[in-house]
């Protein structure tokens, strides 16, 4: 996830990095895969509305790889 965050921040406006980090953390704090995907989809839409299309594309393209852990049993 660290590399994913860095990749997203590399194309983000410096003034928006804290906001984007907060939104990314919210995605990864979801209880299940479905909720995380919905949150990610909403974030991509917000980024596009903020005219951060490259950042939105980076999130959209890479978020699935960072959600793999949601498929593991909770014991793990």
Tab-separated table of N, CA and C in Angstrom:
chain	number	residue	atom	x	y	z
A	1	UNK	N	0.812	-1.194	0.000
A	1	UNK	CA	0.000	0.000	0.000
A	1	UNK	C	0.856	1.258	0.000
A	2	UNK	N	2.006	1.174	0.612
A	2	UNK	CA	2.884	2.337	0.655
A	2	UNK	C	3.244	2.806	-0.747
A	3	UNK	N	3.587	1.876	-1.609
A	3	UNK	CA	3.956	2.241	-2.979
A	3	UNK	C	2.758	2.799	-3.736
A	4	UNK	N	1.590	2.242	-3.498
A	4	UNK	CA	0.381	2.749	-4.127
A	4	UNK	C	0.127	4.194	-3.704
A	5	UNK	N	0.219	4.459	-2.409
A	5	UNK	CA	0.018	5.822	-1.912
A	5	UNK	C	1.029	6.776	-2.553
A	6	UNK	N	2.270	6.372	-2.594
A	6	UNK	CA	3.309	7.224	-3.194
A	6	UNK	C	3.028	7.498	-4.667
A	7	UNK	N	2.573	6.486	-5.378
A	7	UNK	CA	2.240	6.679	-6.788
A	7	UNK	C	1.097	7.670	-6.950
A	8	UNK	N	0.094	7.570	-6.115
A	8	UNK	CA	-1.038	8.501	-6.177
A	8	UNK	C	-0.570	9.911	-5.841
A	9	UNK	N	0.219	10.040	-4.785
A	9	UNK	CA	0.695	11.373	-4.381
A	9	UNK	C	1.606	11.999	-5.436
A	10	UNK	N	2.293	11.180	-6.202
A	10	UNK	CA	3.223	11.713	-7.204
A	10	UNK	C	2.513	12.487	-8.306
A	11	UNK	N	1.238	12.213	-8.526
A	11	UNK	CA	0.482	12.920	-9.564
A	11	UNK	C	-0.563	13.862	-8.974
A	12	UNK	N	-0.594	13.963	-7.650
A	12	UNK	CA	-1.577	14.810	-6.981
A	12	UNK	C	-1.026	16.218	-6.756
A	13	UNK	N	-1.926	17.146	-6.694
A	13	UNK	CA	-1.569	18.512	-6.340
A	13	UNK	C	-1.079	18.519	-4.891
A	14	UNK	N	0.022	19.190	-4.643
A	14	UNK	CA	0.588	19.211	-3.280
A	14	UNK	C	-0.419	19.716	-2.247
A	15	UNK	N	-1.233	20.639	-2.638
A	15	UNK	CA	-2.208	21.198	-1.705
A	15	UNK	C	-3.324	20.210	-1.366
A	16	UNK	N	-3.456	19.156	-2.133
A	16	UNK	CA	-4.533	18.177	-1.925
A	16	UNK	C	-4.049	16.857	-1.330
A	17	UNK	N	-2.765	16.715	-1.078
A	17	UNK	CA	-2.207	15.435	-0.622
A	17	UNK	C	-2.836	14.984	0.703
A	18	UNK	N	-3.000	15.877	1.657
A	18	UNK	CA	-3.578	15.480	2.949
A	18	UNK	C	-5.015	15.001	2.792
A	19	UNK	N	-5.775	15.687	1.973
A	19	UNK	CA	-7.162	15.297	1.722
A	19	UNK	C	-7.215	13.925	1.045
A	20	UNK	N	-6.359	13.720	0.068
A	20	UNK	CA	-6.321	12.443	-0.651
A	20	UNK	C	-5.893	11.320	0.290
A	21	UNK	N	-4.906	11.574	1.127
A	21	UNK	CA	-4.448	10.559	2.087
A	21	UNK	C	-5.586	10.156	3.020
A	22	UNK	N	-6.345	11.127	3.478
A	22	UNK	CA	-7.479	10.859	4.369
A	22	UNK	C	-8.515	9.976	3.668
A	23	UNK	N	-8.780	10.270	2.400
A	23	UNK	CA	-9.754	9.495	1.640
A	23	UNK	C	-9.248	8.072	1.355
A	24	UNK	N	-7.968	7.935	1.060
A	24	UNK	CA	-7.397	6.605	0.825
A	24	UNK	C	-7.457	5.760	2.102
A	25	UNK	N	-7.146	6.361	3.219
A	25	UNK	CA	-7.204	5.637	4.496
A	25	UNK	C	-8.627	5.199	4.799
A	26	UNK	N	-9.602	6.033	4.431
A	26	UNK	CA	-11.005	5.679	4.648
A	26	UNK	C	-11.394	4.459	3.818
A	27	UNK	N	-10.869	4.372	2.616
A	27	UNK	CA	-11.136	3.197	1.774
A	27	UNK	C	-10.609	1.942	2.459
A	28	UNK	N	-9.380	2.015	2.949
A	28	UNK	CA	-8.747	0.838	3.544
A	28	UNK	C	-9.259	0.534	4.952
A	29	UNK	N	-10.069	1.403	5.509
A	29	UNK	CA	-10.642	1.163	6.834
A	29	UNK	C	-12.014	0.486	6.761
A	30	UNK	N	-12.508	0.245	5.569
A	30	UNK	CA	-13.821	-0.378	5.402
A	30	UNK	C	-13.787	-1.826	5.885
A	31	UNK	N	-14.948	-2.307	6.288
A	31	UNK	CA	-15.038	-3.644	6.877
A	31	UNK	C	-15.011	-4.788	5.871
A	32	UNK	N	-15.371	-4.508	4.631
A	32	UNK	CA	-15.381	-5.586	3.651
A	32	UNK	C	-15.048	-5.048	2.262
A	33	UNK	N	-14.857	-5.964	1.331
A	33	UNK	CA	-14.438	-5.614	-0.025
A	33	UNK	C	-15.482	-4.747	-0.727
A	34	UNK	N	-16.745	-5.094	-0.574
A	34	UNK	CA	-17.813	-4.349	-1.242
A	34	UNK	C	-17.825	-2.889	-0.795
A	35	UNK	N	-17.750	-2.663	0.496
A	35	UNK	CA	-17.755	-1.303	1.027
A	35	UNK	C	-16.517	-0.534	0.575
A	36	UNK	N	-15.381	-1.205	0.541
A	36	UNK	CA	-14.141	-0.549	0.118
A	36	UNK	C	-14.209	-0.163	-1.357
A	37	UNK	N	-14.760	-1.042	-2.176
A	37	UNK	CA	-14.901	-0.728	-3.606
A	37	UNK	C	-15.849	0.450	-3.827
A	38	UNK	N	-16.943	0.483	-3.074
A	38	UNK	CA	-17.896	1.592	-3.194
A	38	UNK	C	-17.242	2.914	-2.782
A	39	UNK	N	-16.479	2.863	-1.708
A	39	UNK	CA	-15.781	4.064	-1.219
A	39	UNK	C	-14.754	4.522	-2.259
A	40	UNK	N	-14.051	3.580	-2.864
A	40	UNK	CA	-13.055	3.915	-3.881
A	40	UNK	C	-13.716	4.537	-5.105
A	41	UNK	N	-14.835	3.978	-5.504
A	41	UNK	CA	-15.565	4.517	-6.656
A	41	UNK	C	-16.013	5.954	-6.382
A	42	UNK	N	-16.492	6.201	-5.183
A	42	UNK	CA	-16.907	7.546	-4.799
A	42	UNK	C	-15.717	8.506	-4.783
A	43	UNK	N	-14.567	8.016	-4.317
A	43	UNK	CA	-13.371	8.852	-4.285
A	43	UNK	C	-12.927	9.222	-5.695
A	44	UNK	N	-12.958	8.273	-6.604
A	44	UNK	CA	-12.571	8.539	-7.993
A	44	UNK	C	-13.479	9.618	-8.585
A	45	UNK	N	-14.769	9.517	-8.317
A	45	UNK	CA	-15.715	10.524	-8.817
A	45	UNK	C	-15.411	11.906	-8.228
A	46	UNK	N	-15.085	11.941	-6.936
A	46	UNK	CA	-14.747	13.219	-6.290
A	46	UNK	C	-13.481	13.817	-6.880
A	47	UNK	N	-12.479	12.984	-7.115
A	47	UNK	CA	-11.228	13.473	-7.686
A	47	UNK	C	-11.445	14.013	-9.097
A	48	UNK	N	-12.278	13.337	-9.859
A	48	UNK	CA	-12.574	13.824	-11.213
A	48	UNK	C	-13.304	15.159	-11.154
A	49	UNK	N	-14.212	15.308	-10.197
A	49	UNK	CA	-14.936	16.571	-10.027
A	49	UNK	C	-13.996	17.700	-9.603
A	50	UNK	N	-12.920	17.341	-8.908
A	50	UNK	CA	-11.937	18.327	-8.460
A	50	UNK	C	-10.900	18.619	-9.543
A	51	UNK	N	-11.105	18.060	-10.737
A	51	UNK	CA	-10.198	18.223	-11.869
A	51	UNK	C	-8.828	17.598	-11.609
A	52	UNK	N	-8.808	16.528	-10.850
A	52	UNK	CA	-7.591	15.761	-10.579
A	52	UNK	C	-7.701	14.431	-11.321
A	53	UNK	N	-7.851	14.530	-12.624
A	53	UNK	CA	-8.123	13.356	-13.454
A	53	UNK	C	-6.990	12.334	-13.427
A	54	UNK	N	-5.752	12.795	-13.431
A	54	UNK	CA	-4.620	11.867	-13.407
A	54	UNK	C	-4.558	11.123	-12.069
A	55	UNK	N	-4.848	11.830	-10.999
A	55	UNK	CA	-4.877	11.206	-9.678
A	55	UNK	C	-6.016	10.197	-9.606
A	56	UNK	N	-7.174	10.561	-10.133
A	56	UNK	CA	-8.323	9.656	-10.150
A	56	UNK	C	-7.996	8.389	-10.933
A	57	UNK	N	-7.334	8.537	-12.052
A	57	UNK	CA	-6.947	7.393	-12.886
A	57	UNK	C	-5.992	6.467	-12.130
A	58	UNK	N	-5.045	7.060	-11.417
A	58	UNK	CA	-4.067	6.286	-10.649
A	58	UNK	C	-4.775	5.472	-9.550
A	59	UNK	N	-5.739	6.096	-8.880
A	59	UNK	CA	-6.499	5.393	-7.839
A	59	UNK	C	-7.324	4.272	-8.469
A	60	UNK	N	-8.023	4.606	-9.524
A	60	UNK	CA	-8.889	3.630	-10.197
A	60	UNK	C	-8.102	2.416	-10.698
A	61	UNK	N	-6.938	2.654	-11.255
A	61	UNK	CA	-6.119	1.573	-11.810
A	61	UNK	C	-5.457	0.697	-10.753
A	62	UNK	N	-5.154	1.255	-9.590
A	62	UNK	CA	-4.356	0.511	-8.622
A	62	UNK	C	-5.049	0.074	-7.350
A	63	UNK	N	-6.262	0.525	-7.115
A	63	UNK	CA	-6.900	0.258	-5.827
A	63	UNK	C	-7.163	-1.223	-5.585
A	64	UNK	N	-7.515	-1.963	-6.620
A	64	UNK	CA	-7.838	-3.391	-6.436
A	64	UNK	C	-6.696	-4.176	-5.818
A	65	UNK	N	-5.482	-3.886	-6.228
A	65	UNK	CA	-4.323	-4.603	-5.682
A	65	UNK	C	-4.165	-4.364	-4.189
A	66	UNK	N	-4.586	-3.196	-3.722
A	66	UNK	CA	-4.420	-2.881	-2.305
A	66	UNK	C	-5.557	-3.425	-1.454
A	67	UNK	N	-6.590	-3.974	-2.088
A	67	UNK	CA	-7.737	-4.494	-1.340
A	67	UNK	C	-7.732	-6.017	-1.220
A	68	UNK	N	-6.682	-6.649	-1.668
A	68	UNK	CA	-6.583	-8.112	-1.645
A	68	UNK	C	-6.801	-8.660	-0.228
A	69	UNK	N	-6.301	-7.961	0.755
A	69	UNK	CA	-6.391	-8.435	2.135
A	69	UNK	C	-7.842	-8.609	2.591
A	70	UNK	N	-8.783	-7.923	1.970
A	70	UNK	CA	-10.189	-8.036	2.352
A	70	UNK	C	-10.736	-9.437	2.108
A	71	UNK	N	-10.137	-10.200	1.233
A	71	UNK	CA	-10.593	-11.552	0.943
A	71	UNK	C	-10.094	-12.578	1.954
A	72	UNK	N	-9.139	-12.210	2.777
A	72	UNK	CA	-8.619	-13.143	3.772
A	72	UNK	C	-9.589	-13.283	4.935
A	73	UNK	N	-9.626	-14.446	5.568
A	73	UNK	CA	-10.465	-14.605	6.766
A	73	UNK	C	-10.022	-13.622	7.843
A	74	UNK	N	-10.945	-13.201	8.673
A	74	UNK	CA	-10.643	-12.197	9.691
A	74	UNK	C	-9.584	-12.671	10.696
A	75	UNK	N	-9.417	-13.999	10.839
A	75	UNK	CA	-8.411	-14.522	11.767
A	75	UNK	C	-6.993	-14.130	11.341
A	76	UNK	N	-6.824	-13.905	10.040
A	76	UNK	CA	-5.497	-13.589	9.530
A	76	UNK	C	-5.238	-12.135	9.720
